[in-house]
Amino acid sequence: MTYLKLGKKQANTGSSSAIKSKKLDESCSPSAPSESICTSEASGEASLESNAMHAKMNILVHNDSIDDLLECPICSNSMFPPIQQCPSGHTLCSACKSRVNNKCPICRKDIGNIRCLALEKLAVSLCLPCTYHQLGCEQMFPYYSKVVHESQCSYRPYSCPHPGQNCLFTGGISSLLSHLRDSHEVDLQNGCTFNHRYVKQDPCSVDNVTWTLTLFSCFGQYFCLHFEAFPLGSQPVYMAFLRFLGDEEEARKFGYCLEVGGNGRKMTYQGVPRSIRTHHKTVRDSYDGLIVQRSLALYFSGGDQKELKLRVTGRIWKEI
């Protein structure tokens, strides 16, 4: 959906109507004194100024065909300057010019270095809705500001936070919860405290990243607890961290703590949950969570080197 600003043509229309109105006023009172005529002329000038100012206001008219006009025929994305044009007038974005070997995909003529300045100027006059308006975003943006907003829009869909596979699912929080439970069989637990036991039969080898994911519902929000084992150098390490199903700004309103231990010893970690906007690998690689080296994890498990048995407890709270 695209909205187009109207400009000078409407100003001329408004001006002509104001002049006609003034002439009618004068013709209706031919014997009026000169003072009345001056008053009529003054009001006519005021009407002209008012209409001219009104014409400068941004009037938005629905025009779906503008979307197609500014869409690149190669990548289907909106085109931004420099917009390339072939000798026949067909346009495409500059990024796709090399992809088609400088040949117009429609008429096969050489594209050269011709820019479509008219289309670039048209784009400046447009005010567009956010791509995610159907998800709730009601803001409108100038054509050249739209992409910047959409990269940070709070209504943009979330990617699946499941770490076990490269899942391409995206959606809102409610659809994300259904997807995690139905497609990935992730457990959902209620409450702000948890007590989990992680068992691994062969703790001395971590060929690939292993993981566990659990969902929690508390304070009217949802969180996912990650427990991952991955090689760090030549030795595996175990890491637990919490992510928030929502944006970073909301995530900072909460805190959490984790504790792991055994044989009379324990380790604790306290932090702020990261938003699922941040990829789990980014969180893991920044070591923003509870990290246990293999030797210590085995000591917590009993020290027999045969089986990993880690009990991780924790609590989530809302900051005041």
Coordinates of C-alpha atoms in Angstrom, one line a residue:
M1 CA 0.0 0.0 0.0
T2 CA 1.4 3.4 -1.0
Y3 CA 0.3 6.9 -0.4
L4 CA 1.2 9.8 -2.7
K5 CA 1.4 13.5 -1.9
L6 CA -0.5 15.9 -4.1
G7 CA 1.2 19.2 -4.9
K8 CA 0.9 22.2 -7.2
K9 CA -2.0 21.1 -9.3
Q10 CA -4.3 21.2 -6.3
A11 CA -2.9 24.6 -5.3
N12 CA -3.9 26.0 -8.7
T13 CA -7.4 24.5 -8.4
G14 CA -7.9 26.1 -4.9
S15 CA -6.6 29.4 -6.2
S16 CA -9.0 29.5 -9.2
S17 CA -12.0 28.8 -6.9
A18 CA -11.0 31.6 -4.6
I19 CA -10.7 34.1 -7.5
K20 CA -14.1 33.0 -8.8
S21 CA -15.6 33.5 -5.4
K22 CA -14.1 37.0 -5.2
K23 CA -15.5 38.0 -8.6
L24 CA -18.9 36.7 -7.6
D25 CA -18.8 38.8 -4.5
E26 CA -17.9 41.9 -6.5
S27 CA -20.6 41.3 -9.1
C28 CA -23.3 40.9 -6.5
S29 CA -22.8 44.4 -5.1
P30 CA -21.9 46.7 -8.1
S31 CA -23.1 49.8 -6.2
A32 CA -21.2 49.0 -3.0
P33 CA -19.0 51.7 -1.6
S34 CA -15.2 51.5 -2.1
E35 CA -14.7 50.4 1.5
S36 CA -16.7 47.2 0.9
I37 CA -14.8 46.5 -2.3
C38 CA -11.5 46.8 -0.4
T39 CA -12.8 44.4 2.2
S40 CA -13.9 41.9 -0.4
E41 CA -10.4 42.1 -2.1
A42 CA -8.7 41.6 1.3
S43 CA -10.8 38.6 2.1
G44 CA -10.0 37.2 -1.4
E45 CA -6.3 37.6 -0.8
A46 CA -6.6 35.9 2.5
S47 CA -8.4 33.0 0.8
L48 CA -5.6 32.7 -1.7
E49 CA -3.0 32.5 1.0
S50 CA -5.0 30.0 3.0
N51 CA -5.5 27.7 -0.1
A52 CA -1.8 28.0 -1.0
M53 CA -0.8 27.0 2.5
H54 CA -3.3 24.2 2.5
A55 CA -1.9 22.9 -0.8
K56 CA 1.6 22.6 0.8
M57 CA 0.2 20.1 3.4
N58 CA 0.9 16.5 2.7
I59 CA -2.2 14.9 1.3
L60 CA -2.1 11.1 1.2
V61 CA -3.9 9.3 -1.6
H62 CA -4.1 5.5 -1.8
N63 CA -2.2 4.3 -4.9
D64 CA -1.3 0.6 -5.1
S65 CA 0.3 0.9 -8.5
I66 CA 3.2 3.0 -7.0
D67 CA 4.4 -0.1 -5.2
D68 CA 4.9 -2.0 -8.5
L69 CA 6.6 1.1 -10.0
L70 CA 9.3 1.2 -7.4
E71 CA 9.8 -2.6 -7.1
C72 CA 12.9 -4.0 -8.7
P73 CA 12.0 -6.7 -11.3
I74 CA 15.0 -8.8 -10.2
C75 CA 15.0 -8.9 -6.4
S76 CA 11.4 -7.6 -5.8
N77 CA 12.8 -5.2 -3.2
S78 CA 12.0 -1.4 -3.2
M79 CA 14.5 0.5 -5.3
F80 CA 16.7 3.3 -3.8
P81 CA 19.0 5.7 -5.6
P82 CA 20.8 5.3 -7.8
I83 CA 17.9 3.7 -9.7
Q84 CA 19.2 2.3 -13.0
Q85 CA 17.4 2.6 -16.3
C86 CA 18.0 1.0 -19.7
P87 CA 17.6 3.0 -23.0
S88 CA 14.0 1.7 -23.3
G89 CA 13.1 3.0 -19.9
H90 CA 13.0 -0.2 -17.9
T91 CA 14.3 0.2 -14.3
L92 CA 16.1 -1.9 -11.7
C93 CA 18.1 -1.4 -8.6
S94 CA 21.8 -0.8 -8.7
A95 CA 22.6 -3.9 -6.7
C96 CA 21.0 -6.1 -9.4
K97 CA 22.7 -4.4 -12.3
S98 CA 25.8 -6.7 -12.0
R99 CA 23.6 -9.7 -11.4
V100 CA 22.2 -9.4 -14.9
N101 CA 25.6 -8.6 -16.5
N102 CA 24.5 -5.0 -17.3
K103 CA 21.7 -6.4 -19.6
C104 CA 18.1 -5.3 -19.2
P105 CA 16.1 -8.3 -18.0
I106 CA 13.1 -7.2 -20.1
C107 CA 14.5 -5.9 -23.5
R108 CA 18.1 -7.3 -23.2
K109 CA 19.6 -3.9 -24.1
D110 CA 22.8 -2.7 -22.4
I111 CA 21.9 -0.8 -19.2
G112 CA 24.9 1.6 -19.2
N113 CA 25.0 4.3 -16.5
I114 CA 21.6 6.0 -17.0
R115 CA 19.8 6.9 -13.8
C116 CA 16.0 7.3 -13.6
L117 CA 15.9 10.7 -11.9
A118 CA 12.2 11.1 -12.3
L119 CA 11.5 7.9 -10.3
E120 CA 14.0 8.9 -7.7
K121 CA 12.2 12.3 -7.3
L122 CA 8.9 10.5 -7.1
A123 CA 10.1 8.3 -4.3
V124 CA 10.9 11.4 -2.2
S125 CA 7.3 12.5 -2.4
L126 CA 6.0 9.2 -1.0
C127 CA 4.8 8.3 2.5
L128 CA 4.6 4.6 3.1
P129 CA 3.1 2.4 5.8
C130 CA 5.5 0.0 7.7
T131 CA 5.7 -3.5 6.1
Y132 CA 4.5 -4.9 9.4
H133 CA 1.3 -2.7 9.5
Q134 CA -0.8 -5.9 9.5
L135 CA 1.0 -7.0 12.7
G136 CA 0.0 -3.8 14.5
C137 CA 2.5 -1.0 13.4
E138 CA 0.5 2.1 12.5
Q139 CA 3.3 4.4 11.6
M140 CA 3.9 6.0 8.3
F141 CA 7.4 6.9 6.9
P142 CA 9.0 8.8 4.1
Y143 CA 10.2 6.3 1.4
Y144 CA 13.8 6.6 2.3
S145 CA 13.3 6.2 6.1
K146 CA 11.0 3.1 5.8
V147 CA 13.8 0.5 5.6
V148 CA 15.7 1.9 8.6
H149 CA 12.5 1.7 10.7
E150 CA 11.6 -1.8 9.6
S151 CA 15.0 -3.1 10.7
Q152 CA 14.1 -2.0 14.3
C153 CA 10.3 -2.2 14.3
S154 CA 9.0 -3.8 17.5
Y155 CA 6.2 -5.4 15.4
R156 CA 8.6 -7.3 13.1
P157 CA 8.3 -11.1 13.5
Y158 CA 10.5 -13.1 15.8
S159 CA 12.7 -16.0 14.6
C160 CA 12.4 -19.4 16.1
P161 CA 14.7 -19.5 19.2
H162 CA 15.2 -23.3 19.1
P163 CA 19.0 -23.9 18.9
G164 CA 19.0 -27.5 17.7
Q165 CA 18.4 -26.8 14.0
N166 CA 18.2 -23.9 11.5
C167 CA 14.5 -23.4 11.8
L168 CA 13.1 -20.8 9.4
F169 CA 9.8 -20.2 11.2
T170 CA 9.0 -16.6 12.1
G171 CA 5.9 -15.1 13.8
G172 CA 4.5 -13.4 16.9
I173 CA 4.9 -14.6 20.4
S174 CA 1.7 -16.6 20.5
S175 CA 2.4 -18.4 17.2
L176 CA 6.1 -18.9 18.3
L177 CA 4.9 -20.7 21.5
S178 CA 2.6 -23.0 19.6
H179 CA 5.4 -23.7 17.1
L180 CA 8.0 -24.5 19.8
R181 CA 5.6 -26.9 21.6
D182 CA 4.1 -28.6 18.5
S183 CA 7.1 -28.7 16.1
H184 CA 10.0 -29.0 18.6
E185 CA 8.2 -30.6 21.6
V186 CA 9.5 -28.0 24.0
D187 CA 8.0 -28.2 27.6
L188 CA 6.3 -25.2 29.0
Q189 CA 6.4 -24.7 32.8
N190 CA 4.6 -22.2 35.0
G191 CA 6.5 -20.4 37.8
C192 CA 9.5 -18.2 38.4
T193 CA 11.7 -20.9 39.9
F194 CA 13.1 -24.0 38.4
N195 CA 15.2 -27.1 39.2
H196 CA 16.6 -29.1 36.3
R197 CA 18.8 -32.1 36.1
Y198 CA 21.0 -32.7 33.0
V199 CA 22.5 -36.1 32.4
K200 CA 25.0 -37.1 29.8
Q201 CA 26.3 -40.7 29.5
D202 CA 29.6 -39.8 27.8
P203 CA 30.8 -36.4 29.1
C204 CA 34.3 -36.8 27.8
S205 CA 33.3 -36.3 24.1
V206 CA 31.3 -33.4 22.6
D207 CA 31.5 -33.9 18.9
N208 CA 28.7 -31.4 18.1
V209 CA 26.9 -28.8 20.1
T210 CA 24.3 -30.5 22.3
W211 CA 21.4 -28.5 23.9
T212 CA 18.3 -28.5 25.9
L213 CA 15.5 -25.9 25.8
T214 CA 12.7 -25.3 28.3
L215 CA 10.0 -22.6 28.3
F216 CA 8.8 -20.8 31.4
S217 CA 5.8 -18.6 32.0
C218 CA 5.8 -16.0 34.8
F219 CA 4.9 -12.4 35.3
G220 CA 2.7 -12.6 32.2
Q221 CA 5.8 -13.2 30.0
Y222 CA 7.7 -16.1 28.6
F223 CA 11.3 -17.1 28.9
C224 CA 13.4 -19.9 27.5
L225 CA 16.2 -21.6 29.4
H226 CA 19.1 -22.9 27.3
F227 CA 21.6 -25.5 28.5
E228 CA 24.3 -26.2 25.9
A229 CA 27.5 -28.3 25.7
F230 CA 30.1 -27.2 23.2
P231 CA 33.8 -27.6 22.6
L232 CA 36.0 -24.7 23.8
G233 CA 39.5 -25.4 22.6
S234 CA 40.1 -29.1 23.2
Q235 CA 37.8 -29.4 26.1
P236 CA 33.9 -29.3 26.3
V237 CA 32.2 -26.7 28.5
Y238 CA 28.6 -26.6 29.7
M239 CA 26.6 -23.3 29.7
A240 CA 23.2 -22.3 30.9
F241 CA 21.5 -18.9 30.1
L242 CA 18.1 -17.4 29.9
R243 CA 16.4 -15.6 27.0
F244 CA 13.3 -13.5 26.9
L245 CA 10.5 -13.9 24.4
G246 CA 10.2 -10.2 23.5
D247 CA 12.3 -7.2 22.7
E248 CA 15.5 -6.1 24.5
E249 CA 13.9 -3.2 26.2
E250 CA 11.3 -5.4 27.9
A251 CA 14.0 -8.0 28.7
R252 CA 15.9 -5.5 30.8
K253 CA 13.0 -5.3 33.2
F254 CA 13.8 -8.8 34.5
G255 CA 16.7 -10.5 36.2
Y256 CA 17.6 -14.1 36.9
C257 CA 20.1 -16.2 38.8
L258 CA 21.4 -19.8 38.2
E259 CA 23.2 -22.2 40.5
V260 CA 25.0 -25.4 39.9
G261 CA 26.9 -27.5 42.4
G262 CA 27.7 -30.8 44.2
N263 CA 30.1 -32.3 46.7
G264 CA 29.6 -29.4 49.0
R265 CA 30.5 -26.8 46.4
K266 CA 28.4 -24.6 44.1
M267 CA 28.7 -21.9 41.4
T268 CA 26.2 -19.1 41.0
Y269 CA 25.5 -16.6 38.1
Q270 CA 23.2 -13.6 38.1
G271 CA 22.3 -11.6 35.0
V272 CA 19.7 -10.1 32.7
P273 CA 17.9 -12.3 30.2
R274 CA 18.7 -11.6 26.6
S275 CA 16.0 -11.0 24.0
I276 CA 15.4 -13.7 21.4
R277 CA 16.1 -11.0 18.9
T278 CA 19.8 -11.9 19.8
H279 CA 20.7 -15.2 18.3
H280 CA 21.5 -17.9 20.8
K281 CA 25.0 -18.4 19.3
T282 CA 25.7 -14.7 19.9
V283 CA 24.8 -15.1 23.6
R284 CA 26.8 -18.3 23.8
D285 CA 29.9 -16.9 22.2
S286 CA 29.8 -13.9 24.5
Y287 CA 29.8 -16.3 27.5
D288 CA 26.8 -14.4 28.9
G289 CA 25.6 -17.1 31.3
L290 CA 26.6 -19.8 33.8
I291 CA 29.7 -21.6 32.4
V292 CA 31.1 -24.8 33.9
Q293 CA 34.3 -26.4 32.7
R294 CA 34.2 -30.2 32.1
S295 CA 36.5 -31.1 35.0
L296 CA 34.5 -29.1 37.5
A297 CA 31.2 -30.4 36.0
L298 CA 32.5 -34.0 36.6
Y299 CA 33.5 -33.1 40.1
F300 CA 30.0 -31.8 40.7
S301 CA 28.6 -35.1 39.3
G302 CA 30.5 -37.2 41.8
G303 CA 34.0 -37.4 40.3
D304 CA 33.8 -40.9 38.8
Q305 CA 34.3 -39.5 35.2
K306 CA 31.6 -41.9 33.9
E307 CA 28.4 -39.8 33.8
L308 CA 27.6 -36.2 33.9
K309 CA 24.8 -35.3 36.4
L310 CA 24.3 -31.6 36.8
R311 CA 21.5 -30.0 38.7
V312 CA 20.8 -26.4 37.7
T313 CA 18.4 -24.4 39.8
G314 CA 17.4 -20.8 39.2
R315 CA 14.9 -18.0 39.8
I316 CA 13.4 -15.2 37.6
W317 CA 12.3 -11.9 39.1
K318 CA 11.0 -8.6 37.9
E319 CA 13.0 -5.5 38.6
I320 CA 11.3 -2.8 40.6

